[in-house]
Amino acid sequence: MQDEKATRFRALHQGETFIIPNPWDVGSARVLEALGFEALATTSSGFAFTLGRRDGAATLDEVAAHTRALSQASGLPVSVDLENGYGADPQDAASAIARVAEAGAVGGSIEDYDPEAGLYAPEHAAERVAAAVEAARALPFPFTLTARAENHIRGNPDLDDTIARLQAYERAGADVLFAPGLRTPDEIRAVCSAVGKPVNVLAHKGLALREIADAGATRVSVGGALTWVAVNAMADAARRIRDDGDFSALTGPGEIRDWMSA
């Protein structure tokens, strides 16, 4: 089953631009599967929210358990947001890949940012990607390894440096390249034209799917945004209940009940 999911996930990157939404728990994963999406990616911020924590505060053990729950509950391929691999050493990144693969994942991402130390030096970041790639290649199925250049969401929107980092990660063997925070079609086009591997783009409300696809990207994720759509809707309804005694926003599950029993 895992091998079949892995093969299916790898094949998606050879076709038209596709959307890989980010569930935050098993229920949201089941909803996204019922809506017809073809693959899922975890969100570190969304999952941390389910634990009552800020982004970056979940442990690898917790992420592995989360991965196992999603993989067992859904027939879709699951790729895991592994942040920086839960440690600065290249072996930490490799171990993170092995842990989530054992839990059922068929893909995962490693980023080049440490919450305490900031962005890793390019050479060190590339070594970490190479170690993750080696761990992925040692698996008995085609694990899809995504390498992330975090510049644009970490206060350093240097497109030239972002491209240089992604090119280094491509040379290190990454299957997919990802620079979250690209804002315009021109930025996406510049990245896509500079590398030879599929590029993932983080969606935002100022970009349409067609613009992203026309700029050359293969995969589109939404990060924690769906989590916050859901949580903000809950908070707005709760404020109306608290302030006005207004229960008009309350609804039943509707067709979602059927999706949960499918």
Short mmCIF file of C-alpha atoms in Angstrom, two decimals:
data_model
loop_
_atom_site.label_atom_id
_atom_site.label_comp_id
_atom_site.label_asym_id
_atom_site.label_seq_id
_atom_site.Cartn_x
_atom_site.Cartn_y
_atom_site.Cartn_z
CA MET A 1 0.00 0.00 0.00
CA GLN A 2 2.74 2.49 0.91
CA ASP A 3 4.68 1.66 -2.24
CA GLU A 4 1.56 2.25 -4.33
CA LYS A 5 0.93 5.60 -2.63
CA ALA A 6 4.55 6.58 -3.16
CA THR A 7 4.43 5.72 -6.85
CA ARG A 8 1.16 7.60 -7.26
CA PHE A 9 2.58 10.65 -5.48
CA ARG A 10 5.74 10.68 -7.58
CA ALA A 11 3.64 10.46 -10.77
CA LEU A 12 1.62 13.54 -9.81
CA HIS A 13 4.79 15.59 -10.18
CA GLN A 14 5.11 14.55 -13.83
CA GLY A 15 1.70 15.86 -14.88
CA GLU A 16 -0.22 19.11 -14.75
CA THR A 17 0.04 21.50 -11.82
CA PHE A 18 -1.76 20.01 -8.82
CA ILE A 19 -2.91 21.25 -5.43
CA ILE A 20 -1.75 19.45 -2.31
CA PRO A 21 -3.85 20.81 0.59
CA ASN A 22 -2.71 20.71 4.21
CA PRO A 23 -4.97 19.00 6.79
CA TRP A 24 -4.31 19.62 10.46
CA ASP A 25 -5.91 16.44 11.84
CA VAL A 26 -7.54 13.19 10.74
CA GLY A 27 -10.99 14.73 10.33
CA SER A 28 -9.76 17.47 8.02
CA ALA A 29 -7.76 14.89 6.06
CA ARG A 30 -10.92 12.84 5.52
CA VAL A 31 -12.79 15.94 4.33
CA LEU A 32 -10.08 16.86 1.83
CA GLU A 33 -9.99 13.30 0.51
CA ALA A 34 -13.78 13.29 0.11
CA LEU A 35 -13.52 16.55 -1.83
CA GLY A 36 -11.37 14.83 -4.43
CA PHE A 37 -7.83 16.00 -3.77
CA GLU A 38 -5.14 13.54 -4.82
CA ALA A 39 -2.52 13.96 -2.08
CA LEU A 40 -2.09 15.58 1.32
CA ALA A 41 0.71 17.46 3.06
CA THR A 42 0.86 18.09 6.78
CA THR A 43 1.20 21.58 8.20
CA SER A 44 3.53 22.15 11.13
CA SER A 45 1.60 25.23 12.31
CA GLY A 46 -1.79 23.56 11.95
CA PHE A 47 -0.70 20.43 13.76
CA ALA A 48 0.92 22.47 16.53
CA PHE A 49 -2.42 24.26 16.95
CA THR A 50 -4.14 20.92 17.65
CA LEU A 51 -1.71 20.53 20.55
CA GLY A 52 -2.37 24.07 21.80
CA ARG A 53 1.11 25.26 20.76
CA ARG A 54 2.78 27.68 18.40
CA ASP A 55 4.42 26.56 15.16
CA GLY A 56 7.67 24.70 15.74
CA ALA A 57 6.72 23.35 19.16
CA ALA A 58 5.78 19.78 18.20
CA THR A 59 8.31 17.00 18.72
CA LEU A 60 9.39 14.44 16.15
CA ASP A 61 7.65 11.71 18.17
CA GLU A 62 4.40 13.69 18.01
CA VAL A 63 4.80 14.37 14.30
CA ALA A 64 5.46 10.69 13.61
CA ALA A 65 2.28 9.74 15.51
CA HIS A 66 0.34 12.39 13.58
CA THR A 67 1.75 11.02 10.31
CA ARG A 68 0.71 7.49 11.20
CA ALA A 69 -2.82 8.62 12.06
CA LEU A 70 -3.24 10.49 8.77
CA SER A 71 -1.72 7.71 6.69
CA GLN A 72 -3.95 5.07 8.24
CA ALA A 73 -7.10 7.17 7.98
CA SER A 74 -6.67 8.22 4.36
CA GLY A 75 -6.04 6.42 1.09
CA LEU A 76 -4.12 9.44 -0.19
CA PRO A 77 -0.33 9.85 -0.26
CA VAL A 78 0.90 11.94 2.68
CA SER A 79 3.94 14.22 2.63
CA VAL A 80 5.16 15.60 5.96
CA ASP A 81 6.34 19.06 6.94
CA LEU A 82 9.47 18.15 8.90
CA GLU A 83 10.56 21.74 9.59
CA ASN A 84 14.36 21.67 9.99
CA GLY A 85 14.48 17.94 10.69
CA TYR A 86 14.39 18.51 14.46
CA GLY A 87 18.08 19.31 14.73
CA ALA A 88 20.92 21.13 13.00
CA ASP A 89 23.03 18.08 12.22
CA PRO A 90 22.62 16.43 8.81
CA GLN A 91 21.91 13.14 10.57
CA ASP A 92 18.93 14.76 12.30
CA ALA A 93 17.36 15.46 8.91
CA ALA A 94 18.07 11.90 7.80
CA SER A 95 16.54 10.44 10.96
CA ALA A 96 13.40 12.55 10.54
CA ILE A 97 12.88 11.15 7.04
CA ALA A 98 13.26 7.58 8.31
CA ARG A 99 10.83 8.16 11.19
CA VAL A 100 7.96 9.50 9.11
CA ALA A 101 8.52 6.94 6.36
CA GLU A 102 8.15 4.23 8.97
CA ALA A 103 4.90 5.92 10.05
CA GLY A 104 3.45 5.77 6.53
CA ALA A 105 4.58 8.96 4.78
CA VAL A 106 5.68 8.85 1.15
CA GLY A 107 7.21 12.33 1.09
CA GLY A 108 8.60 14.99 3.36
CA SER A 109 10.23 18.41 3.40
CA ILE A 110 13.38 19.68 5.08
CA GLU A 111 13.94 23.42 5.50
CA ASP A 112 17.09 25.48 5.93
CA TYR A 113 16.03 27.53 8.95
CA ASP A 114 16.64 27.01 12.66
CA PRO A 115 14.32 28.85 15.08
CA GLU A 116 17.29 29.71 17.30
CA ALA A 117 20.19 30.07 14.85
CA GLY A 118 18.32 31.48 11.85
CA LEU A 119 19.06 30.49 8.27
CA TYR A 120 21.72 27.82 7.88
CA ALA A 121 24.81 28.66 5.85
CA PRO A 122 24.24 27.42 2.28
CA GLU A 123 26.92 24.73 2.44
CA HIS A 124 25.59 23.31 5.69
CA ALA A 125 22.02 23.48 4.41
CA ALA A 126 23.01 21.51 1.30
CA GLU A 127 24.74 18.88 3.45
CA ARG A 128 21.52 18.46 5.40
CA VAL A 129 19.53 17.98 2.21
CA ALA A 130 22.08 15.44 0.96
CA ALA A 131 21.73 13.45 4.19
CA ALA A 132 17.94 13.51 3.91
CA VAL A 133 18.18 12.38 0.28
CA GLU A 134 20.45 9.49 1.27
CA ALA A 135 17.91 8.38 3.89
CA ALA A 136 15.08 8.66 1.37
CA ARG A 137 16.95 6.63 -1.24
CA ALA A 138 17.59 3.86 1.28
CA LEU A 139 13.84 3.24 1.62
CA PRO A 140 12.17 0.40 -0.28
CA PHE A 141 9.81 2.79 -2.11
CA PRO A 142 10.22 6.11 -3.98
CA PHE A 143 10.06 8.67 -1.16
CA THR A 144 9.71 12.21 -2.56
CA LEU A 145 12.10 14.59 -0.79
CA THR A 146 11.31 18.31 -0.85
CA ALA A 147 13.98 20.87 0.03
CA ARG A 148 12.83 24.27 1.28
CA ALA A 149 14.63 27.62 1.07
CA GLU A 150 13.07 29.74 3.81
CA ASN A 151 14.51 33.17 2.91
CA HIS A 152 11.28 34.85 1.94
CA ILE A 153 9.39 34.05 5.14
CA ARG A 154 12.38 34.61 7.43
CA GLY A 155 13.13 38.26 6.77
CA ASN A 156 15.57 37.77 3.89
CA PRO A 157 13.62 38.08 0.60
CA ASP A 158 16.75 37.77 -1.55
CA LEU A 159 15.60 36.03 -4.71
CA ASP A 160 19.13 35.46 -6.00
CA ASP A 161 20.15 33.74 -2.76
CA THR A 162 16.93 31.72 -2.75
CA ILE A 163 17.62 30.50 -6.28
CA ALA A 164 21.25 29.68 -5.45
CA ARG A 165 20.11 27.67 -2.43
CA LEU A 166 17.51 25.76 -4.42
CA GLN A 167 20.07 24.99 -7.12
CA ALA A 168 22.39 23.61 -4.44
CA TYR A 169 19.57 21.47 -3.04
CA GLU A 170 18.83 20.19 -6.52
CA ARG A 171 22.48 19.16 -6.90
CA ALA A 172 22.20 17.45 -3.50
CA GLY A 173 19.45 15.26 -4.91
CA ALA A 174 16.15 16.82 -3.79
CA ASP A 175 13.12 15.69 -5.80
CA VAL A 176 11.06 18.87 -5.31
CA LEU A 177 12.15 22.44 -4.55
CA PHE A 178 10.16 24.89 -2.44
CA ALA A 179 10.62 28.55 -1.54
CA PRO A 180 7.62 29.58 0.58
CA GLY A 181 6.81 33.27 0.43
CA LEU A 182 7.11 33.93 -3.30
CA ARG A 183 4.54 36.64 -3.97
CA THR A 184 4.31 37.21 -7.71
CA PRO A 185 4.22 35.19 -10.94
CA ASP A 186 7.52 36.78 -11.93
CA GLU A 187 9.23 35.50 -8.77
CA ILE A 188 7.79 32.03 -9.33
CA ARG A 189 8.85 32.09 -12.97
CA ALA A 190 12.39 33.13 -12.02
CA VAL A 191 12.70 30.17 -9.64
CA CYS A 192 11.14 27.64 -12.00
CA SER A 193 13.33 28.69 -14.92
CA ALA A 194 16.48 28.42 -12.80
CA VAL A 195 16.02 24.82 -11.64
CA GLY A 196 15.30 21.50 -13.29
CA LYS A 197 13.14 19.83 -10.65
CA PRO A 198 9.43 20.34 -9.84
CA VAL A 199 8.72 23.45 -7.78
CA ASN A 200 6.17 23.74 -4.98
CA VAL A 201 4.55 27.14 -4.41
CA LEU A 202 2.79 28.25 -1.24
CA ALA A 203 -0.57 29.71 -2.26
CA HIS A 204 -1.89 33.04 -1.05
CA LYS A 205 -5.03 35.00 -1.86
CA GLY A 206 -3.20 37.32 -4.25
CA LEU A 207 -2.33 34.48 -6.63
CA ALA A 208 -4.60 32.36 -8.81
CA LEU A 209 -3.82 28.76 -9.65
CA ARG A 210 -3.56 29.59 -13.36
CA GLU A 211 -0.92 32.23 -12.65
CA ILE A 212 1.10 29.76 -10.62
CA ALA A 213 0.82 27.07 -13.30
CA ASP A 214 1.67 29.46 -16.13
CA ALA A 215 4.79 30.51 -14.20
CA GLY A 216 5.99 26.90 -14.27
CA ALA A 217 5.22 25.50 -10.82
CA THR A 218 4.18 21.86 -10.48
CA ARG A 219 2.69 21.70 -6.99
CA VAL A 220 0.68 24.17 -4.88
CA SER A 221 0.25 23.86 -1.11
CA VAL A 222 -1.61 26.10 1.34
CA GLY A 223 0.40 25.62 4.55
CA GLY A 224 -1.56 26.35 7.70
CA ALA A 225 -4.07 28.60 5.93
CA LEU A 226 -6.98 26.12 5.92
CA THR A 227 -6.46 25.60 9.64
CA TRP A 228 -6.83 29.32 10.26
CA VAL A 229 -9.87 29.57 7.99
CA ALA A 230 -11.56 26.94 10.15
CA VAL A 231 -10.36 28.29 13.50
CA ASN A 232 -11.22 31.90 12.67
CA ALA A 233 -14.73 30.84 11.64
CA MET A 234 -15.10 29.10 15.00
CA ALA A 235 -13.75 32.11 16.88
CA ASP A 236 -16.10 34.49 15.04
CA ALA A 237 -19.11 32.30 15.87
CA ALA A 238 -17.99 32.04 19.50
CA ARG A 239 -17.66 35.84 19.77
CA ARG A 240 -21.25 36.25 18.53
CA ILE A 241 -22.39 33.74 21.14
CA ARG A 242 -20.41 35.46 23.90
CA ASP A 243 -21.26 39.05 23.02
CA ASP A 244 -24.80 38.83 21.62
CA GLY A 245 -26.18 35.46 22.62
CA ASP A 246 -26.45 34.87 18.87
CA PHE A 247 -26.41 31.21 17.93
CA SER A 248 -27.32 31.71 14.26
CA ALA A 249 -23.88 30.62 13.03
CA LEU A 250 -24.25 27.14 14.52
CA THR A 251 -24.79 24.32 12.04
CA GLY A 252 -24.81 20.54 11.95
CA PRO A 253 -22.24 18.45 10.08
CA GLY A 254 -24.37 18.04 6.96
CA GLU A 255 -22.73 15.86 4.33
CA ILE A 256 -19.48 15.81 6.31
CA ARG A 257 -21.06 13.16 8.55
CA ASP A 258 -21.25 10.87 5.51
CA TRP A 259 -17.62 11.55 4.63
CA MET A 260 -16.53 10.47 8.09
CA SER A 261 -18.26 7.09 7.73
CA ALA A 262 -17.11 6.42 4.17
#
